[in-house]
mmCIF file of C-alpha atoms and ligand atoms in Angstrom:
data_model
loop_
_atom_site.group_PDB
_atom_site.id
_atom_site.type_symbol
_atom_site.label_atom_id
_atom_site.label_comp_id
_atom_site.label_asym_id
_atom_site.label_seq_id
_atom_site.Cartn_x
_atom_site.Cartn_y
_atom_site.Cartn_z
ATOM 1 C CA MET A 1011 7.797 36.358 -68.928
ATOM 2 C CA ALA A 1012 6.226 39.662 -67.988
ATOM 3 C CA ASP A 1013 4.102 39.478 -64.776
ATOM 4 C CA LYS A 1014 1.130 40.277 -66.939
ATOM 5 C CA TYR A 1015 0.886 40.836 -70.639
ATOM 6 C CA ARG A 1016 -0.462 44.357 -71.478
ATOM 7 C CA ALA A 1017 -3.305 44.108 -73.879
ATOM 8 C CA VAL A 1018 -5.094 47.103 -75.615
ATOM 9 C CA ILE A 1019 -8.342 46.922 -77.672
ATOM 10 C CA ALA A 1020 -9.109 49.278 -80.642
ATOM 11 C CA GLY A 1021 -12.804 49.442 -81.258
ATOM 12 C CA CYS A 1022 -15.277 49.288 -78.449
ATOM 13 C CA GLY A 1023 -18.348 48.001 -80.423
ATOM 14 C CA SER A 1024 -20.194 44.763 -80.464
ATOM 15 C CA MET A 1025 -17.456 42.341 -81.015
ATOM 16 C CA SER A 1026 -15.061 43.958 -78.554
ATOM 17 C CA HIS A 1027 -16.892 42.064 -75.751
ATOM 18 C CA GLY A 1028 -15.453 38.752 -77.057
ATOM 19 C CA HIS A 1029 -11.887 40.113 -76.825
ATOM 20 C CA ALA A 1030 -12.499 41.574 -73.428
ATOM 21 C CA LEU A 1031 -13.956 38.122 -72.222
ATOM 22 C CA GLY A 1032 -10.985 36.304 -73.580
ATOM 23 C CA TYR A 1033 -8.318 38.612 -71.973
ATOM 24 C CA GLN A 1034 -9.998 39.027 -68.591
ATOM 25 C CA SER A 1035 -10.472 35.179 -68.285
ATOM 26 C CA MET A 1036 -6.648 34.908 -68.130
ATOM 27 C CA GLU A 1037 -4.702 35.611 -65.027
ATOM 28 C CA ASN A 1038 -1.558 36.710 -66.919
ATOM 29 C CA VAL A 1039 -3.270 39.247 -69.253
ATOM 30 C CA GLU A 1040 -4.568 42.686 -68.417
ATOM 31 C CA VAL A 1041 -6.505 44.980 -70.605
ATOM 32 C CA VAL A 1042 -4.676 48.231 -69.903
ATOM 33 C CA ALA A 1043 -6.229 50.533 -72.359
ATOM 34 C CA ILE A 1044 -8.934 51.040 -75.133
ATOM 35 C CA ALA A 1045 -9.145 53.250 -78.086
ATOM 36 C CA ASP A 1046 -12.400 54.422 -79.902
ATOM 37 C CA PRO A 1047 -13.301 57.811 -81.455
ATOM 38 C CA VAL A 1048 -16.715 57.609 -80.051
ATOM 39 C CA ALA A 1049 -16.863 58.798 -76.380
ATOM 40 C CA GLU A 1050 -19.924 56.885 -75.553
ATOM 41 C CA ALA A 1051 -18.462 53.640 -76.736
ATOM 42 C CA ARG A 1052 -15.252 54.208 -74.722
ATOM 43 C CA ALA A 1053 -17.295 55.062 -71.652
ATOM 44 C CA ASN A 1054 -19.543 52.055 -71.782
ATOM 45 C CA PHE A 1055 -16.802 49.629 -72.383
ATOM 46 C CA GLY A 1056 -14.505 51.171 -69.815
ATOM 47 C CA GLU A 1057 -17.142 51.023 -67.130
ATOM 48 C CA ARG A 1058 -18.167 47.493 -67.975
ATOM 49 C CA TYR A 1059 -14.576 46.087 -67.986
ATOM 50 C CA ARG A 1060 -12.974 48.543 -65.568
ATOM 51 C CA VAL A 1061 -10.573 49.927 -68.075
ATOM 52 C CA LYS A 1062 -9.649 53.512 -67.042
ATOM 53 C CA ARG A 1063 -7.075 54.441 -69.737
ATOM 54 C CA GLN A 1064 -9.020 55.535 -72.741
ATOM 55 C CA TYR A 1065 -8.058 56.965 -76.099
ATOM 56 C CA GLU A 1066 -9.613 58.757 -78.856
ATOM 57 C CA ASP A 1067 -6.757 58.007 -81.125
ATOM 58 C CA PHE A 1068 -5.482 54.468 -81.614
ATOM 59 C CA ARG A 1069 -1.809 55.514 -82.548
ATOM 60 C CA GLN A 1070 -1.598 57.690 -79.494
ATOM 61 C CA MET A 1071 -2.678 54.627 -77.417
ATOM 62 C CA LEU A 1072 0.096 52.434 -79.050
ATOM 63 C CA ASP A 1073 2.800 55.020 -78.469
ATOM 64 C CA GLU A 1074 1.889 55.805 -74.961
ATOM 65 C CA GLU A 1075 1.027 52.219 -73.670
ATOM 66 C CA ARG A 1076 3.636 50.076 -75.576
ATOM 67 C CA PRO A 1077 1.461 47.047 -75.343
ATOM 68 C CA ASP A 1078 2.176 43.362 -75.727
ATOM 69 C CA ILE A 1079 -1.016 42.474 -77.405
ATOM 70 C CA VAL A 1080 -3.256 44.550 -79.686
ATOM 71 C CA SER A 1081 -6.797 43.602 -80.554
ATOM 72 C CA ILE A 1082 -8.180 45.285 -83.635
ATOM 73 C CA VAL A 1083 -11.982 45.273 -83.441
ATOM 74 C CA THR A 1084 -12.917 47.819 -86.048
ATOM 75 C CA TRP A 1085 -14.764 47.590 -89.485
ATOM 76 C CA HIS A 1086 -13.116 45.499 -92.129
ATOM 77 C CA ARG A 1087 -11.664 48.454 -94.011
ATOM 78 C CA LEU A 1088 -9.629 49.535 -91.104
ATOM 79 C CA HIS A 1089 -8.115 46.142 -90.361
ATOM 80 C CA ALA A 1090 -5.050 46.524 -92.719
ATOM 81 C CA PRO A 1091 -4.018 50.134 -91.822
ATOM 82 C CA MET A 1092 -4.581 49.526 -88.102
ATOM 83 C CA THR A 1093 -2.744 46.126 -88.094
ATOM 84 C CA ILE A 1094 0.200 47.666 -89.953
ATOM 85 C CA ALA A 1095 0.316 50.622 -87.546
ATOM 86 C CA ALA A 1096 0.325 48.263 -84.545
ATOM 87 C CA CYS A 1097 2.998 46.021 -85.976
ATOM 88 C CA ALA A 1098 5.173 49.006 -86.536
ATOM 89 C CA ARG A 1099 5.196 49.472 -82.666
ATOM 90 C CA ARG A 1100 6.306 45.862 -82.304
ATOM 91 C CA PRO A 1101 3.914 44.363 -79.830
ATOM 92 C CA LYS A 1102 4.327 40.576 -79.255
ATOM 93 C CA ALA A 1103 1.063 39.717 -81.001
ATOM 94 C CA VAL A 1104 -2.006 41.382 -82.830
ATOM 95 C CA LEU A 1105 -5.282 39.682 -82.915
ATOM 96 C CA CYS A 1106 -7.450 41.396 -85.794
ATOM 97 C CA GLU A 1107 -10.955 40.654 -86.389
ATOM 98 C CA LYS A 1108 -12.206 38.918 -89.439
ATOM 99 C CA PRO A 1109 -12.311 39.173 -92.393
ATOM 100 C CA MET A 1110 -8.679 39.696 -92.414
ATOM 101 C CA SER A 1111 -9.004 42.575 -94.879
ATOM 102 C CA VAL A 1112 -10.908 43.757 -97.839
ATOM 103 C CA SER A 1113 -8.314 42.632 -100.666
ATOM 104 C CA LEU A 1114 -5.598 40.195 -101.053
ATOM 105 C CA GLY A 1115 -3.097 43.055 -101.390
ATOM 106 C CA ASP A 1116 -4.014 44.335 -97.970
ATOM 107 C CA CYS A 1117 -3.680 40.955 -96.478
ATOM 108 C CA ASP A 1118 -0.221 40.571 -97.864
ATOM 109 C CA GLU A 1119 0.791 43.999 -96.479
ATOM 110 C CA MET A 1120 -0.373 42.994 -93.106
ATOM 111 C CA ILE A 1121 1.758 39.771 -93.234
ATOM 112 C CA VAL A 1122 4.787 41.663 -94.368
ATOM 113 C CA ALA A 1123 4.335 44.203 -91.563
ATOM 114 C CA ALA A 1124 3.969 41.337 -89.058
ATOM 115 C CA ARG A 1125 7.047 39.573 -90.405
ATOM 116 C CA ARG A 1126 9.225 42.621 -90.530
ATOM 117 C CA ASN A 1127 8.523 43.584 -86.953
ATOM 118 C CA GLU A 1128 8.451 39.964 -85.793
ATOM 119 C CA VAL A 1129 4.919 40.166 -84.506
ATOM 120 C CA LYS A 1130 2.714 37.096 -84.283
ATOM 121 C CA LEU A 1131 -0.438 38.027 -86.316
ATOM 122 C CA ALA A 1132 -3.656 36.074 -85.757
ATOM 123 C CA ILE A 1133 -7.093 36.629 -87.313
ATOM 124 C CA ALA A 1134 -10.132 36.215 -85.096
ATOM 125 C CA HIS A 1135 -11.873 33.298 -86.917
ATOM 126 C CA GLN A 1136 -12.717 32.301 -83.315
ATOM 127 C CA ARG A 1137 -15.115 29.518 -84.575
ATOM 128 C CA ARG A 1138 -12.050 27.530 -85.124
ATOM 129 C CA PHE A 1139 -12.161 27.026 -81.260
ATOM 130 C CA ASN A 1140 -15.861 25.975 -81.348
ATOM 131 C CA PRO A 1141 -16.061 22.564 -79.731
ATOM 132 C CA ALA A 1142 -18.639 21.271 -82.381
ATOM 133 C CA TRP A 1143 -16.342 22.356 -85.302
ATOM 134 C CA ASN A 1144 -13.464 20.583 -83.605
ATOM 135 C CA GLU A 1145 -15.540 17.445 -83.105
ATOM 136 C CA ALA A 1146 -16.261 17.567 -86.797
ATOM 137 C CA ARG A 1147 -12.727 18.007 -87.708
ATOM 138 C CA LYS A 1148 -11.770 15.069 -85.615
ATOM 139 C CA LEU A 1149 -14.341 12.768 -87.016
ATOM 140 C CA ILE A 1150 -13.346 13.635 -90.631
ATOM 141 C CA LYS A 1151 -9.825 12.965 -89.698
ATOM 142 C CA GLU A 1152 -10.727 9.618 -88.232
ATOM 143 C CA GLY A 1153 -12.587 8.742 -91.515
ATOM 144 C CA ALA A 1154 -16.035 8.970 -90.062
ATOM 145 C CA ILE A 1155 -17.463 10.059 -93.481
ATOM 146 C CA GLY A 1156 -14.841 8.267 -95.653
ATOM 147 C CA ARG A 1157 -13.262 10.472 -98.223
ATOM 148 C CA PRO A 1158 -14.738 14.065 -98.222
ATOM 149 C CA ARG A 1159 -16.353 14.771 -101.541
ATOM 150 C CA GLN A 1160 -18.551 17.900 -101.101
ATOM 151 C CA VAL A 1161 -19.338 20.484 -98.579
ATOM 152 C CA VAL A 1162 -22.264 22.998 -98.906
ATOM 153 C CA ALA A 1163 -22.703 26.166 -96.807
ATOM 154 C CA ARG A 1164 -25.113 29.021 -97.018
ATOM 155 C CA GLY A 1165 -24.474 32.634 -95.803
ATOM 156 C CA GLY A 1166 -25.583 36.132 -96.263
ATOM 157 C CA GLN A 1167 -24.527 39.665 -95.859
ATOM 158 C CA GLY A 1168 -22.022 39.564 -98.560
ATOM 159 C CA LEU A 1169 -19.014 37.094 -99.014
ATOM 160 C CA LEU A 1170 -16.661 38.968 -96.849
ATOM 161 C CA ASN A 1171 -18.724 38.907 -93.621
ATOM 162 C CA ASP A 1172 -20.290 35.667 -92.528
ATOM 163 C CA CYS A 1173 -19.172 33.632 -95.496
ATOM 164 C CA SER A 1174 -15.525 34.232 -94.528
ATOM 165 C CA HIS A 1175 -16.344 32.157 -91.390
ATOM 166 C CA LEU A 1176 -17.945 29.457 -93.549
ATOM 167 C CA LEU A 1177 -15.026 29.272 -96.032
ATOM 168 C CA ASP A 1178 -12.822 29.185 -93.086
ATOM 169 C CA MET A 1179 -14.943 26.314 -91.704
ATOM 170 C CA MET A 1180 -14.549 24.449 -95.046
ATOM 171 C CA ARG A 1181 -10.903 24.531 -94.831
ATOM 172 C CA TYR A 1182 -10.536 24.082 -91.091
ATOM 173 C CA VAL A 1183 -12.937 21.132 -90.622
ATOM 174 C CA GLN A 1184 -11.218 19.216 -93.435
ATOM 175 C CA GLY A 1185 -7.747 19.796 -91.825
ATOM 176 C CA ASP A 1186 -6.835 23.046 -93.314
ATOM 177 C CA VAL A 1187 -6.926 22.064 -96.872
ATOM 178 C CA GLU A 1188 -5.958 24.530 -99.530
ATOM 179 C CA ALA A 1189 -8.239 25.699 -102.457
ATOM 180 C CA ASP A 1190 -6.708 25.174 -105.902
ATOM 181 C CA TRP A 1191 -9.449 26.564 -108.108
ATOM 182 C CA VAL A 1192 -12.504 28.602 -107.823
ATOM 183 C CA MET A 1193 -15.431 29.386 -110.091
ATOM 184 C CA GLY A 1194 -18.085 31.839 -109.140
ATOM 185 C CA ASN A 1195 -20.611 34.474 -110.059
ATOM 186 C CA VAL A 1196 -22.377 37.590 -108.456
ATOM 187 C CA GLU A 1197 -25.358 39.722 -108.788
ATOM 188 C CA ARG A 1198 -25.314 43.323 -107.872
ATOM 189 C CA LYS A 1199 -28.283 45.366 -109.037
ATOM 190 C CA THR A 1200 -28.571 47.485 -105.927
ATOM 191 C CA ASP A 1201 -25.725 49.686 -104.321
ATOM 192 C CA ARG A 1202 -25.370 47.435 -101.394
ATOM 193 C CA TYR A 1203 -22.685 47.781 -98.540
ATOM 194 C CA GLU A 1204 -21.850 46.052 -95.393
ATOM 195 C CA ARG A 1205 -19.849 47.888 -92.869
ATOM 196 C CA ASP A 1206 -18.764 50.415 -95.607
ATOM 197 C CA ILE A 1207 -17.580 47.692 -97.970
ATOM 198 C CA ARG A 1208 -19.179 47.233 -101.310
ATOM 199 C CA ILE A 1209 -20.908 43.860 -101.392
ATOM 200 C CA GLU A 1210 -23.151 41.877 -103.891
ATOM 201 C CA ASP A 1211 -26.853 41.106 -103.612
ATOM 202 C CA ARG A 1212 -26.312 37.497 -104.283
ATOM 203 C CA SER A 1213 -23.416 35.221 -105.204
ATOM 204 C CA ALA A 1214 -22.399 31.627 -105.522
ATOM 205 C CA GLY A 1215 -19.054 29.904 -105.676
ATOM 206 C CA ILE A 1216 -17.613 26.466 -106.351
ATOM 207 C CA ILE A 1217 -14.234 25.805 -104.656
ATOM 208 C CA HIS A 1218 -11.961 22.816 -105.400
ATOM 209 C CA PHE A 1219 -9.780 21.773 -102.480
ATOM 210 C CA ASN A 1220 -6.471 19.912 -102.684
ATOM 211 C CA ASN A 1221 -8.091 16.906 -101.026
ATOM 212 C CA GLY A 1222 -10.310 16.493 -103.996
ATOM 213 C CA ALA A 1223 -13.525 17.854 -102.193
ATOM 214 C CA LEU A 1224 -15.698 20.494 -103.697
ATOM 215 C CA GLY A 1225 -17.068 23.346 -101.739
ATOM 216 C CA LEU A 1226 -20.321 25.095 -102.610
ATOM 217 C CA ILE A 1227 -20.985 28.564 -100.935
ATOM 218 C CA LEU A 1228 -24.290 30.151 -101.587
ATOM 219 C CA GLN A 1229 -24.676 33.831 -100.390
ATOM 220 C CA GLU A 1230 -28.205 35.168 -100.043
ATOM 221 C CA LEU A 1231 -29.429 32.073 -102.014
ATOM 222 C CA ASP A 1232 -31.588 29.289 -100.499
ATOM 223 C CA GLY A 1233 -31.763 30.846 -96.999
ATOM 224 C CA PRO A 1234 -28.662 31.601 -94.840
ATOM 225 C CA ASN A 1235 -27.388 29.378 -92.087
ATOM 226 C CA TYR A 1236 -24.499 31.264 -90.750
ATOM 227 C CA GLN A 1237 -23.211 28.652 -88.306
ATOM 228 C CA GLY A 1238 -22.197 25.552 -90.325
ATOM 229 C CA GLY A 1239 -22.561 23.376 -93.297
ATOM 230 C CA ILE A 1240 -22.962 19.766 -94.586
ATOM 231 C CA PHE A 1241 -20.063 17.576 -95.541
ATOM 232 C CA TYR A 1242 -20.649 14.696 -97.802
ATOM 233 C CA GLY A 1243 -18.156 11.865 -98.085
ATOM 234 C CA SER A 1244 -17.727 8.462 -99.663
ATOM 235 C CA GLU A 1245 -18.890 6.770 -96.579
ATOM 236 C CA GLY A 1246 -21.242 9.202 -94.858
ATOM 237 C CA THR A 1247 -22.764 12.732 -94.172
ATOM 238 C CA LEU A 1248 -21.884 15.170 -91.442
ATOM 239 C CA GLU A 1249 -24.022 18.112 -90.493
ATOM 240 C CA LEU A 1250 -22.542 20.917 -88.531
ATOM 241 C CA ASP A 1251 -23.549 24.003 -86.573
ATOM 242 C CA GLU A 1252 -22.009 25.893 -83.685
ATOM 243 C CA GLN A 1253 -23.678 23.586 -81.084
ATOM 244 C CA LYS A 1254 -23.744 20.046 -82.582
ATOM 245 C CA VAL A 1255 -22.594 17.565 -85.087
ATOM 246 C CA ARG A 1256 -25.041 15.016 -86.830
ATOM 247 C CA LEU A 1257 -23.455 12.064 -88.381
ATOM 248 C CA LEU A 1258 -24.704 9.384 -90.666
ATOM 249 C CA ASN A 1259 -22.265 6.761 -91.894
ATOM 250 C CA SER A 1260 -22.159 3.449 -93.538
ATOM 251 C CA THR A 1261 -21.018 1.709 -90.321
ATOM 252 C CA THR A 1262 -24.038 2.592 -88.114
ATOM 253 C CA GLY A 1263 -26.589 3.250 -91.011
ATOM 254 C CA LYS A 1264 -28.300 5.815 -88.810
ATOM 255 C CA TRP A 1265 -28.155 9.384 -87.677
ATOM 256 C CA GLU A 1266 -26.211 10.074 -84.399
ATOM 257 C CA GLU A 1267 -26.427 13.485 -82.880
ATOM 258 C CA ARG A 1268 -23.481 14.729 -80.757
ATOM 259 C CA VAL A 1269 -24.062 17.961 -78.774
ATOM 260 C CA VAL A 1270 -20.550 19.108 -77.927
ATOM 261 C CA GLN A 1271 -19.779 21.567 -75.061
ATOM 262 C CA GLY A 1272 -16.484 23.159 -74.053
ATOM 263 C CA GLU A 1273 -14.646 26.404 -73.488
ATOM 264 C CA ASP A 1274 -15.911 29.613 -74.855
ATOM 265 C CA PRO A 1275 -14.231 30.150 -78.294
ATOM 266 C CA SER A 1276 -13.229 33.639 -77.443
ATOM 267 C CA VAL A 1277 -11.452 32.399 -74.185
ATOM 268 C CA ALA A 1278 -9.822 29.561 -76.051
ATOM 269 C CA GLN A 1279 -8.621 31.986 -78.693
ATOM 270 C CA ALA A 1280 -7.039 34.412 -76.249
ATOM 271 C CA ARG A 1281 -5.376 31.491 -74.449
ATOM 272 C CA GLU A 1282 -3.864 30.064 -77.660
ATOM 273 C CA LEU A 1283 -2.482 33.632 -78.469
ATOM 274 C CA VAL A 1284 -0.574 33.724 -75.262
ATOM 275 C CA GLU A 1285 0.644 30.197 -75.814
ATOM 276 C CA TRP A 1286 1.778 31.234 -79.178
ATOM 277 C CA ILE A 1287 3.636 34.292 -77.697
ATOM 278 C CA GLU A 1288 5.289 31.846 -75.325
ATOM 279 C CA GLY A 1289 6.366 29.546 -78.104
ATOM 280 C CA LYS A 1290 4.207 26.638 -76.856
ATOM 281 C CA THR A 1291 2.015 26.262 -79.928
ATOM 282 C CA GLU A 1292 1.153 27.922 -83.124
ATOM 283 C CA HIS A 1293 -2.173 29.768 -83.277
ATOM 284 C CA ARG A 1294 -4.766 28.008 -85.549
ATOM 285 C CA GLY A 1295 -5.979 31.554 -86.477
ATOM 286 C CA ARG A 1296 -2.504 32.583 -87.799
ATOM 287 C CA ALA A 1297 -2.640 35.306 -90.532
ATOM 288 C CA GLU A 1298 -2.058 32.762 -93.307
ATOM 289 C CA ASN A 1299 -5.473 31.145 -92.630
ATOM 290 C CA GLY A 1300 -7.200 34.382 -92.398
ATOM 291 C CA ARG A 1301 -5.776 35.317 -95.821
ATOM 292 C CA ALA A 1302 -6.822 32.130 -97.278
ATOM 293 C CA ALA A 1303 -10.529 32.717 -96.620
ATOM 294 C CA VAL A 1304 -10.099 36.208 -98.235
ATOM 295 C CA GLU A 1305 -8.302 34.697 -101.115
ATOM 296 C CA ILE A 1306 -11.092 32.349 -101.925
ATOM 297 C CA ILE A 1307 -13.725 35.330 -101.731
ATOM 298 C CA MET A 1308 -11.600 37.478 -104.003
ATOM 299 C CA ALA A 1309 -11.242 34.570 -106.431
ATOM 300 C CA ILE A 1310 -15.045 34.154 -106.627
ATOM 301 C CA TYR A 1311 -15.270 37.922 -107.460
ATOM 302 C CA GLU A 1312 -12.471 37.482 -109.935
ATOM 303 C CA SER A 1313 -14.166 34.575 -111.610
ATOM 304 C CA ALA A 1314 -17.234 36.716 -112.092
ATOM 305 C CA ARG A 1315 -15.095 39.484 -113.431
ATOM 306 C CA MET A 1316 -13.109 37.423 -115.840
ATOM 307 C CA HIS A 1317 -15.792 34.852 -116.720
ATOM 308 C CA GLU A 1318 -13.277 32.048 -116.133
ATOM 309 C CA VAL A 1319 -12.139 29.402 -113.678
ATOM 310 C CA VAL A 1320 -9.516 31.105 -111.454
ATOM 311 C CA SER A 1321 -6.479 28.962 -110.274
ATOM 312 C CA LEU A 1322 -4.927 29.873 -107.017
ATOM 313 C CA PRO A 1323 -2.776 31.421 -105.888
ATOM 314 C CA LEU A 1324 -4.744 34.396 -107.028
ATOM 315 C CA LYS A 1325 -2.699 37.010 -108.756
ATOM 316 C CA THR A 1326 -5.242 39.959 -108.565
ATOM 317 C CA ARG A 1327 -4.313 42.004 -105.460
ATOM 318 C CA THR A 1328 -7.122 44.526 -105.408
ATOM 319 C CA SER A 1329 -10.888 43.756 -104.968
ATOM 320 C CA PRO A 1330 -12.437 42.483 -108.205
ATOM 321 C CA ILE A 1331 -15.877 43.507 -107.186
ATOM 322 C CA ASP A 1332 -14.680 47.111 -106.822
ATOM 323 C CA LEU A 1333 -13.079 46.706 -110.227
ATOM 324 C CA MET A 1334 -16.188 45.423 -111.801
ATOM 325 C CA VAL A 1335 -18.351 48.239 -110.386
ATOM 326 C CA GLU A 1336 -15.998 51.103 -111.059
ATOM 327 C CA SER A 1337 -15.314 49.904 -114.686
ATOM 328 C CA GLY A 1338 -19.134 49.774 -115.436
ATOM 329 C CA ALA A 1339 -19.025 45.983 -115.778
ATOM 330 C CA LEU A 1340 -21.404 45.564 -113.047
ATOM 331 C CA PRO A 1341 -23.794 48.593 -113.204
ATOM 332 C CA VAL A 1342 -26.240 49.403 -110.303
ATOM 333 C CA GLU A 1343 -29.777 49.112 -111.855
ATOM 334 C CA ARG A 1344 -31.643 50.186 -108.773
ATOM 335 C CA PRO A 1345 -29.674 53.193 -107.509
ATOM 336 C CA GLY A 1346 -29.301 54.458 -103.920
ATOM 337 C CA ARG A 1347 -26.458 53.420 -101.644
ATOM 338 C CA TYR A 1348 -27.390 51.693 -98.549
ATOM 339 C CA ASP A 1349 -25.438 49.873 -95.739
ATOM 340 C CA ILE A 1350 -26.934 46.783 -94.225
ATOM 341 C CA ARG A 1351 -24.945 47.579 -91.053
ATOM 342 C CA ALA A 1352 -26.018 51.229 -90.851
ATOM 343 C CA PHE A 1353 -27.724 50.413 -87.510
ATOM 344 C CA LEU A 1354 -24.117 50.099 -85.946
ATOM 345 C CA LEU A 1355 -23.476 53.818 -86.664
ATOM 346 C CA ARG A 1356 -23.744 56.154 -83.823
ATOM 347 C CA GLY A 1357 -24.976 59.645 -83.933
ATOM 348 C CA GLU A 1358 -26.542 61.319 -86.948
ATOM 349 C CA ALA A 1359 -24.560 59.693 -89.837
ATOM 350 C CA MET A 1360 -26.638 57.164 -91.740
ATOM 351 C CA LYS A 1361 -23.769 56.535 -94.150
ATOM 352 C CA PRO A 1362 -20.265 55.693 -93.100
ATOM 353 C CA GLY A 1363 -17.930 58.723 -93.709
ATOM 354 C CA GLU A 1364 -20.745 61.277 -93.500
ATOM 355 C CA VAL A 1365 -20.094 64.511 -91.537
HETATM 356 N N1 NAD B 2549 -15.545 36.948 -85.215
HETATM 357 C C1 NAD B 2549 -16.878 37.214 -85.167
HETATM 358 O O1 NAD B 2549 -17.761 36.327 -85.000
HETATM 359 C C2 NAD B 2549 -17.332 38.526 -85.346
HETATM 360 C C3 NAD B 2549 -18.715 38.969 -84.954
HETATM 361 C C4 NAD B 2549 -19.073 40.267 -85.126
HETATM 362 C C5 NAD B 2549 -18.116 41.166 -85.691
HETATM 363 N N2 NAD B 2549 -16.996 40.748 -86.251
HETATM 364 C C6 NAD B 2549 -16.039 41.717 -86.744
HETATM 365 O O2 NAD B 2549 -15.591 42.723 -85.843
HETATM 366 C C7 NAD B 2549 -15.331 43.941 -86.566
HETATM 367 C C8 NAD B 2549 -16.141 45.018 -85.879
HETATM 368 O O3 NAD B 2549 -17.496 44.837 -86.033
HETATM 369 P P1 NAD B 2549 -18.557 45.281 -84.772
HETATM 370 O O4 NAD B 2549 -19.755 44.450 -85.001
HETATM 371 O O5 NAD B 2549 -17.787 45.120 -83.491
HETATM 372 O O6 NAD B 2549 -18.574 46.853 -85.257
HETATM 373 P P2 NAD B 2549 -19.202 48.015 -84.289
HETATM 374 O O7 NAD B 2549 -19.608 49.098 -85.139
HETATM 375 O O8 NAD B 2549 -20.120 47.453 -83.301
HETATM 376 O O9 NAD B 2549 -17.796 48.352 -83.607
HETATM 377 C C9 NAD B 2549 -16.686 49.111 -84.261
HETATM 378 C C10 NAD B 2549 -16.218 50.147 -83.287
HETATM 379 O O10 NAD B 2549 -14.963 50.576 -83.809
HETATM 380 C C11 NAD B 2549 -14.816 52.049 -83.445
HETATM 381 N N3 NAD B 2549 -13.815 52.674 -84.513
HETATM 382 C C12 NAD B 2549 -13.991 53.177 -85.567
HETATM 383 N N4 NAD B 2549 -12.931 53.834 -86.148
HETATM 384 C C13 NAD B 2549 -12.002 53.570 -85.195
HETATM 385 C C14 NAD B 2549 -10.628 53.926 -84.919
HETATM 386 N N5 NAD B 2549 -10.013 54.531 -85.977
HETATM 387 N N6 NAD B 2549 -9.946 53.508 -83.847
HETATM 388 C C15 NAD B 2549 -10.650 52.788 -82.898
HETATM 389 N N7 NAD B 2549 -12.009 52.378 -82.969
HETATM 390 C C16 NAD B 2549 -12.618 52.828 -83.951
HETATM 391 C C17 NAD B 2549 -16.349 52.402 -83.739
HETATM 392 O O11 NAD B 2549 -16.483 53.794 -83.127
HETATM 393 C C18 NAD B 2549 -17.117 51.331 -83.109
HETATM 394 O O12 NAD B 2549 -17.321 51.599 -81.808
HETATM 395 C C19 NAD B 2549 -15.811 43.671 -87.967
HETATM 396 O O13 NAD B 2549 -14.686 43.533 -88.842
HETATM 397 C C20 NAD B 2549 -16.578 42.347 -87.989
HETATM 398 O O14 NAD B 2549 -16.478 41.644 -89.063
HETATM 399 C C21 NAD B 2549 -16.577 39.479 -85.950
#
């Protein structure tokens, strides 16, 4: 083992702090360099975490630093090209932010790049390390609600953003069940984007999992709750958020609240990445799990596009919401592009890609 694993972070915005916290909490990892085209972002991050080596260009950083660990903390659209570029330099591991990417085809290319270069690729669905989510997973495995029948979650900001966490939750808490069919619909009357990705105004999806349970995801319908969901089983009900689990079951006949505390998820995520590198365990955020959340989202869009129940594995590799809009099947009725994350942009640009 190296004395210290050399980690680099690409993208020094809001979520980069979680990655820095994770690595800096570990004695055998050092953040040696950062990359960001925005000088102010580099300067702020570098000062706060005492990282002197700073690059405007991500690929130059990879070539000069030859890191063991690469964190990709940029907007969704950059996840695939940057992960593929990182894998080509053969680090030991890449930790890429969620959502894994913006289409199933991109997810597959990321997985191919990781396999060909023998890189361990994890997606930062760090809520998999949340103590409350793990308590819920344990309870369901022990049969606390009997046979899971339904799970309901409410999100916002488009399916790819927070809903990717919620769909990941549905799978993880039930023991990483697989989806076998999906039916969904979307409404998109305004030209709505999130971090430069075309998103819908509202959407809903029904997911059938291979344990027999149905998932229901509501996006911008009925008020968002980004942190958890409600699991209904044959013998009880379990409500979950990031802090606590509430359980009602046929044995006790009353609600029991469990506030669960534990390690910060970003720290636990980084530790498991190093353990994975060292062959001690598999990372619970491995790429196949990140891909599964994107596949369900794309299947909801595909169901809306094709007006049918979509069986998984999904065959369509490009984003069906883009196909619908670009073919005229989903016309914008109230024109004017806007990005609900425009507040993250620095400088004069109010639209991503503007000069
Ligand atoms: N896991 C979570 O709970 C969670 C929470 C928030 C955000 N995220 C994810 O993190 C990602 C980043 O979101 P954010 O909120 O940090 O965005 P942000 O806008 O705050 O930060 C992104 C940074 O990337 C930089 N950047 C742009 N192009 C780059 C390039 N080519 N090379 C290097 N850096 C580049 C930008 O200048 C910016 O500083 C998103 O995909 C988002 O979904 C995840």
